[in-house]
Amino acid sequence: MTPRFWLLHVLGWSLFALIAFIARPSEASVPDALQFLAVAAVSIGGLLASLGLRWLYRKVQADGYGELRWLGMLLVASVLAAVGVDVVVYLLLSLLAGLSPGLAALHDAQPMISRAPLLAPAFIAWSLLYLAISRQTRLAEAARHQKDLQLALKEAHLQRLLGHISPHFTFNTLNNIRALILKDPDLAREQITRFASTLRYQFTGSEDALVTVEEEMAVVRDHLSLVGLQLGARLRYSEQVDAVALHRQVPRFCVQLLVENAVKHGLGLSSTGGDLHVAIAAPAGGLRIEVRNSGQLRATDGTGTGLDNLRQRLQLSFGSDAGLSLEEQGDSVVARVWIGSAA
């Protein structure tokens, strides 16, 4: 029981004692002090009995009673509690009646069950209020639990999707370095340094589903440096990144995946290579990423595992305000990612 419960509990029964004392019948033979003590005894009994009702309600909550059964149980329990407190107070006054004429007069003026009609409505009101507050508390706790569960599932889903993408990039990089070692060991060492930076980016922050555009572009440049070893002059790369967009967040390996996809399905298939252009802008507080490459759109280009995962990660991280499209424009294929009002 929380301090708030005890505070409200004591204040409620104190208010009951005050109302009962003010509304008491006129009994000239009984001093006001004794009448107040009697009312206080009834209130203390009500306080203790209501704790018993609380124990009962909490015990049967797990049984899934319907509303009618709850109402019936509430009424019966409240009446029994009222009668029980009345009987206990009456018996207590009976034991004390011989101590003074005032107590004897008080005992005679308040026969058994005379207090129950006042106590029963109080117990019913207390029960209804307690059950209403208890229900709201359980609903709030359930909502918080559900939210925590959704966040945990979301995080687990994001990490699972990331796990599908990261090995794909890693294996391509290793293959590029292996081919380079036999041709130019010095350049291979340089590319190993780039690869080490990529691995550090991947593993030291692997629990972060979102990264900044600046971090993402660093990985893209390292990746294209490795890809350039294979394509050489066939890869003509350019970029245009707004300074405002550098600190915006995107899904990890978002731009890198689009670039890798453009090279694999576009430039890499052409004997003459082509152009690759990355443009990132931040209009109206949103973010727009465009990767354009020379080539034609194939039927399966937009349905690969990587792109499907990226679509899911965008939805999980930003909801319906984010998306991914892939379309052919003239002699180019354009992949677009939008987040927020940049759609």
XYZ file of C-alpha atoms in Angstrom:
343
model
C 0.000 0.000 0.000
C 1.394 3.354 -1.031
C 1.590 6.501 1.165
C -1.027 8.040 -1.115
C -3.430 5.198 -0.342
C -2.975 5.621 3.408
C -3.405 9.383 3.185
C -6.659 9.152 1.243
C -7.827 6.247 3.404
C -7.338 8.079 6.694
C -8.747 11.338 5.347
C -11.839 9.568 4.052
C -12.695 7.902 7.355
C -11.862 11.080 9.264
C -14.404 12.888 7.115
C -16.887 10.102 7.855
C -16.301 10.576 11.602
C -16.894 14.322 11.320
C -20.136 13.882 9.365
C -21.359 11.163 11.731
C -20.655 13.344 14.778
C -22.421 16.369 13.315
C -25.419 14.276 12.193
C -25.703 12.341 15.486
C -29.096 12.318 17.217
C -29.501 14.559 20.265
C -28.704 12.608 23.410
C -28.709 14.935 26.424
C -27.822 12.139 28.847
C -24.548 11.430 27.027
C -21.681 13.971 27.071
C -20.422 15.178 23.681
C -16.944 13.851 24.435
C -18.271 10.309 24.883
C -20.362 10.596 21.752
C -17.277 11.702 19.839
C -15.318 8.745 21.210
C -18.071 6.413 20.066
C -18.063 7.934 16.578
C -14.252 7.702 16.505
C -14.439 4.019 17.475
C -16.908 3.388 14.647
C -14.629 5.229 12.180
C -11.576 3.256 13.282
C -13.585 0.065 12.882
C -14.639 1.223 9.415
C -11.017 1.962 8.502
C -9.885 -1.519 9.560
C -12.864 -3.230 7.918
C -12.225 -1.400 4.642
C -8.700 -2.806 4.678
C -10.297 -6.234 4.912
C -12.496 -5.382 1.933
C -9.418 -4.292 0.011
C -7.771 -7.644 0.732
C -10.909 -9.453 -0.457
C -11.214 -7.448 -3.678
C -7.556 -7.922 -4.534
C -7.814 -11.657 -3.857
C -10.737 -12.226 -6.224
C -9.619 -9.856 -8.997
C -7.664 -12.637 -10.693
C -10.778 -14.817 -10.958
C -12.238 -12.709 -13.760
C -15.642 -12.048 -12.201
C -18.218 -10.342 -14.409
C -19.680 -6.956 -13.547
C -22.897 -8.355 -12.037
C -20.985 -10.744 -9.774
C -18.673 -7.923 -8.739
C -21.652 -5.708 -7.897
C -23.350 -8.444 -5.915
C -20.197 -9.286 -4.015
C -19.587 -5.579 -3.325
C -23.055 -5.080 -1.837
C -22.947 -8.212 0.287
C -19.409 -7.530 1.525
C -20.241 -3.914 2.357
C -23.366 -4.852 4.347
C -21.515 -7.607 6.219
C -18.665 -5.199 7.012
C -21.147 -2.614 8.316
C -22.915 -5.175 10.527
C -19.584 -6.549 11.737
C -18.252 -3.130 12.785
C -21.578 -2.296 14.453
C -21.565 -5.510 16.470
C -17.941 -5.069 17.562
C -18.549 -1.492 18.711
C -21.744 -2.535 20.522
C -19.915 -5.329 22.337
C -17.113 -2.938 23.246
C -19.627 -0.477 24.730
C -21.237 -3.349 26.618
C -17.918 -4.149 28.263
C -17.317 -0.496 29.155
C -20.864 0.351 30.282
C -20.127 -0.465 33.915
C -17.276 2.032 34.145
C -19.436 5.179 34.215
C -23.072 6.307 33.931
C -22.237 8.137 30.700
C -20.980 4.991 29.012
C -24.012 3.079 30.230
C -26.274 5.783 28.782
C -24.355 5.682 25.493
C -24.725 1.909 25.372
C -28.471 2.138 25.993
C -28.932 4.984 23.452
C -27.232 3.083 20.610
C -28.614 -0.465 20.404
C -27.094 -3.157 18.202
C -27.352 -2.579 14.426
C -28.191 1.100 14.943
C -24.945 2.135 13.258
C -25.137 -0.279 10.310
C -27.499 1.909 8.190
C -24.888 4.677 8.270
C -21.903 2.388 7.761
C -23.276 0.358 4.842
C -23.514 3.308 2.373
C -20.044 4.406 3.464
C -18.599 0.956 2.713
C -20.436 0.797 -0.624
C -19.120 4.232 -1.633
C -15.606 3.304 -0.485
C -15.732 0.026 -2.401
C -16.913 1.665 -5.609
C -14.231 4.348 -5.373
C -11.494 1.850 -4.564
C -12.438 -0.489 -7.401
C -12.653 2.400 -9.888
C -9.205 3.708 -8.914
C -7.790 0.187 -8.858
C -9.150 -0.513 -12.327
C -7.665 2.685 -13.746
C -4.329 1.875 -12.125
C -4.303 -1.615 -13.628
C -5.202 -0.236 -17.047
C -2.404 2.328 -16.834
C 0.069 -0.353 -15.754
C -1.091 -2.627 -18.559
C -0.692 0.205 -21.065
C 2.825 0.919 -19.823
C 3.658 -2.770 -19.949
C 2.287 -3.043 -23.477
C 4.281 -0.001 -24.548
C 7.465 -1.442 -23.029
C 6.767 -4.745 -24.757
C 6.228 -3.035 -28.104
C 9.458 -1.085 -27.703
C 11.330 -4.277 -26.817
C 9.858 -6.117 -29.807
C 10.616 -3.151 -32.024
C 14.232 -3.068 -30.866
C 14.582 -6.815 -31.349
C 13.070 -6.542 -34.822
C 15.396 -3.717 -35.753
C 18.440 -5.643 -34.573
C 17.339 -8.721 -36.505
C 16.962 -6.676 -39.675
C 20.342 -5.053 -39.158
C 21.862 -8.481 -38.819
C 20.680 -9.308 -42.333
C 22.341 -6.274 -43.862
C 25.697 -5.985 -42.092
C 27.158 -9.372 -43.219
C 26.306 -8.574 -46.840
C 28.413 -5.431 -46.757
C 31.200 -7.178 -44.821
C 31.585 -10.079 -47.254
C 31.757 -7.762 -50.289
C 34.446 -5.697 -48.602
C 36.550 -8.736 -47.702
C 36.402 -9.993 -51.278
C 37.587 -6.641 -52.596
C 40.546 -6.526 -50.196
C 41.534 -10.123 -50.980
C 41.756 -9.275 -54.672
C 43.768 -6.148 -53.961
C 46.432 -7.764 -51.748
C 48.043 -9.574 -54.701
C 48.175 -6.432 -56.862
C 49.150 -3.567 -54.549
C 50.004 -4.373 -50.919
C 50.405 -0.690 -49.964
C 46.987 0.192 -51.336
C 45.613 -2.931 -49.672
C 46.840 -1.655 -46.295
C 45.089 1.630 -46.961
C 41.874 -0.152 -47.797
C 42.208 -2.363 -44.731
C 42.302 0.852 -42.697
C 39.082 1.929 -44.381
C 37.601 -1.477 -43.747
C 38.638 -1.281 -40.079
C 36.844 2.050 -39.800
C 33.764 0.459 -41.328
C 33.876 -2.446 -38.891
C 34.306 -0.060 -35.983
C 31.264 1.866 -37.195
C 29.307 -1.357 -37.530
C 30.162 -3.107 -34.271
C 30.829 -0.359 -31.728
C 27.381 1.103 -32.277
C 25.501 -1.988 -33.381
C 22.842 -1.424 -30.722
C 21.912 1.905 -32.315
C 19.294 1.517 -35.016
C 19.713 5.150 -36.119
C 22.848 7.084 -37.049
C 23.542 10.563 -38.408
C 23.812 11.286 -42.116
C 27.417 12.352 -41.506
C 28.290 8.914 -40.077
C 26.464 7.169 -42.879
C 28.224 9.140 -45.601
C 31.621 8.281 -44.115
C 30.779 4.601 -44.540
C 29.503 5.239 -48.068
C 32.795 6.869 -49.063
C 34.803 3.991 -47.601
C 32.603 1.514 -49.439
C 32.942 3.336 -52.752
C 36.688 3.515 -52.308
C 36.728 -0.274 -52.126
C 34.289 -0.644 -55.007
C 36.432 1.732 -57.060
C 39.242 -0.803 -56.954
C 37.134 -3.085 -59.112
C 35.351 -0.566 -61.328
C 38.159 1.962 -61.729
C 37.237 4.682 -64.234
C 33.897 3.012 -64.864
C 32.662 4.513 -61.590
C 31.976 8.238 -61.829
C 30.782 9.305 -58.403
C 29.476 12.669 -57.201
C 27.541 13.827 -54.149
C 25.595 16.831 -52.929
C 24.822 16.812 -49.206
C 23.243 19.788 -47.441
C 25.109 20.814 -44.315
C 21.786 20.969 -42.430
C 21.165 17.301 -43.209
C 24.450 16.042 -41.749
C 23.086 15.804 -38.198
C 19.732 14.264 -39.131
C 19.200 10.605 -38.262
C 18.659 7.750 -40.691
C 18.549 3.954 -40.309
C 22.015 2.407 -40.047
C 23.398 1.475 -43.501
C 20.513 3.280 -45.185
C 22.500 5.272 -47.770
C 25.197 2.604 -47.984
C 22.600 0.005 -48.951
C 21.168 2.191 -51.715
C 24.661 2.879 -53.060
C 25.620 -0.787 -52.873
C 22.387 -1.718 -54.648
C 23.062 0.853 -57.391
C 26.549 -0.539 -57.986
C 25.510 -4.181 -57.856
C 22.425 -3.957 -60.091
C 23.407 -0.979 -62.208
C 26.992 0.123 -62.726
C 28.521 -3.254 -61.972
C 26.594 -4.906 -64.809
C 27.714 -2.402 -67.441
C 30.992 -2.835 -69.304
C 31.253 0.933 -69.632
C 30.234 1.756 -66.088
C 28.253 4.914 -65.466
C 27.403 7.780 -63.151
C 26.469 7.512 -59.505
C 25.136 10.566 -57.704
C 24.034 10.887 -54.066
C 21.933 13.902 -53.087
C 20.725 14.520 -49.526
C 18.585 17.501 -48.567
C 16.624 18.547 -45.490
C 13.573 20.507 -46.682
C 10.955 21.706 -44.174
C 12.454 19.800 -41.266
C 12.366 16.456 -43.061
C 14.977 14.507 -44.956
C 15.213 13.438 -48.570
C 17.844 11.025 -49.882
C 18.265 10.337 -53.581
C 20.681 7.862 -55.136
C 20.762 8.022 -58.937
C 22.745 5.632 -61.119
C 23.047 4.923 -64.823
C 21.172 1.846 -65.959
C 17.741 0.340 -66.256
C 15.364 -0.945 -63.602
C 14.928 -4.698 -63.531
C 11.793 -6.431 -62.285
C 13.512 -7.750 -59.146
C 15.510 -4.637 -58.226
C 12.923 -3.281 -55.809
C 12.104 -6.529 -54.034
C 15.466 -7.637 -52.639
C 15.987 -8.567 -49.001
C 18.088 -5.478 -48.296
C 15.540 -3.024 -49.669
C 12.653 -4.851 -48.002
C 14.498 -4.685 -44.690
C 15.214 -1.001 -45.159
C 11.521 -0.345 -45.834
C 10.627 -2.176 -42.625
C 13.241 -0.311 -40.607
C 11.992 3.008 -41.931
C 8.447 2.098 -40.904
C 9.532 0.879 -37.474
C 11.644 3.952 -36.770
C 9.541 6.727 -38.323
C 6.111 5.232 -39.022
C 4.049 6.273 -42.018
C 6.058 9.496 -42.433
C 8.919 7.567 -44.040
C 9.260 5.425 -47.117
C 11.390 4.120 -49.961
C 10.759 4.191 -53.701
C 12.693 2.865 -56.681
C 11.885 3.957 -60.216
C 13.382 4.371 -63.663
C 13.781 7.865 -65.086
C 15.097 7.949 -68.653
C 18.430 6.150 -68.703
C 18.804 6.242 -64.896
C 17.475 4.374 -61.881
C 16.534 6.559 -58.924
C 16.161 5.322 -55.349
C 14.551 7.751 -52.921
C 14.155 7.679 -49.159
C 12.042 10.275 -47.435
C 11.511 10.943 -43.765
C 9.002 13.411 -42.345
C 7.745 16.335 -44.377
C 10.311 15.710 -47.102
C 8.051 13.196 -48.850
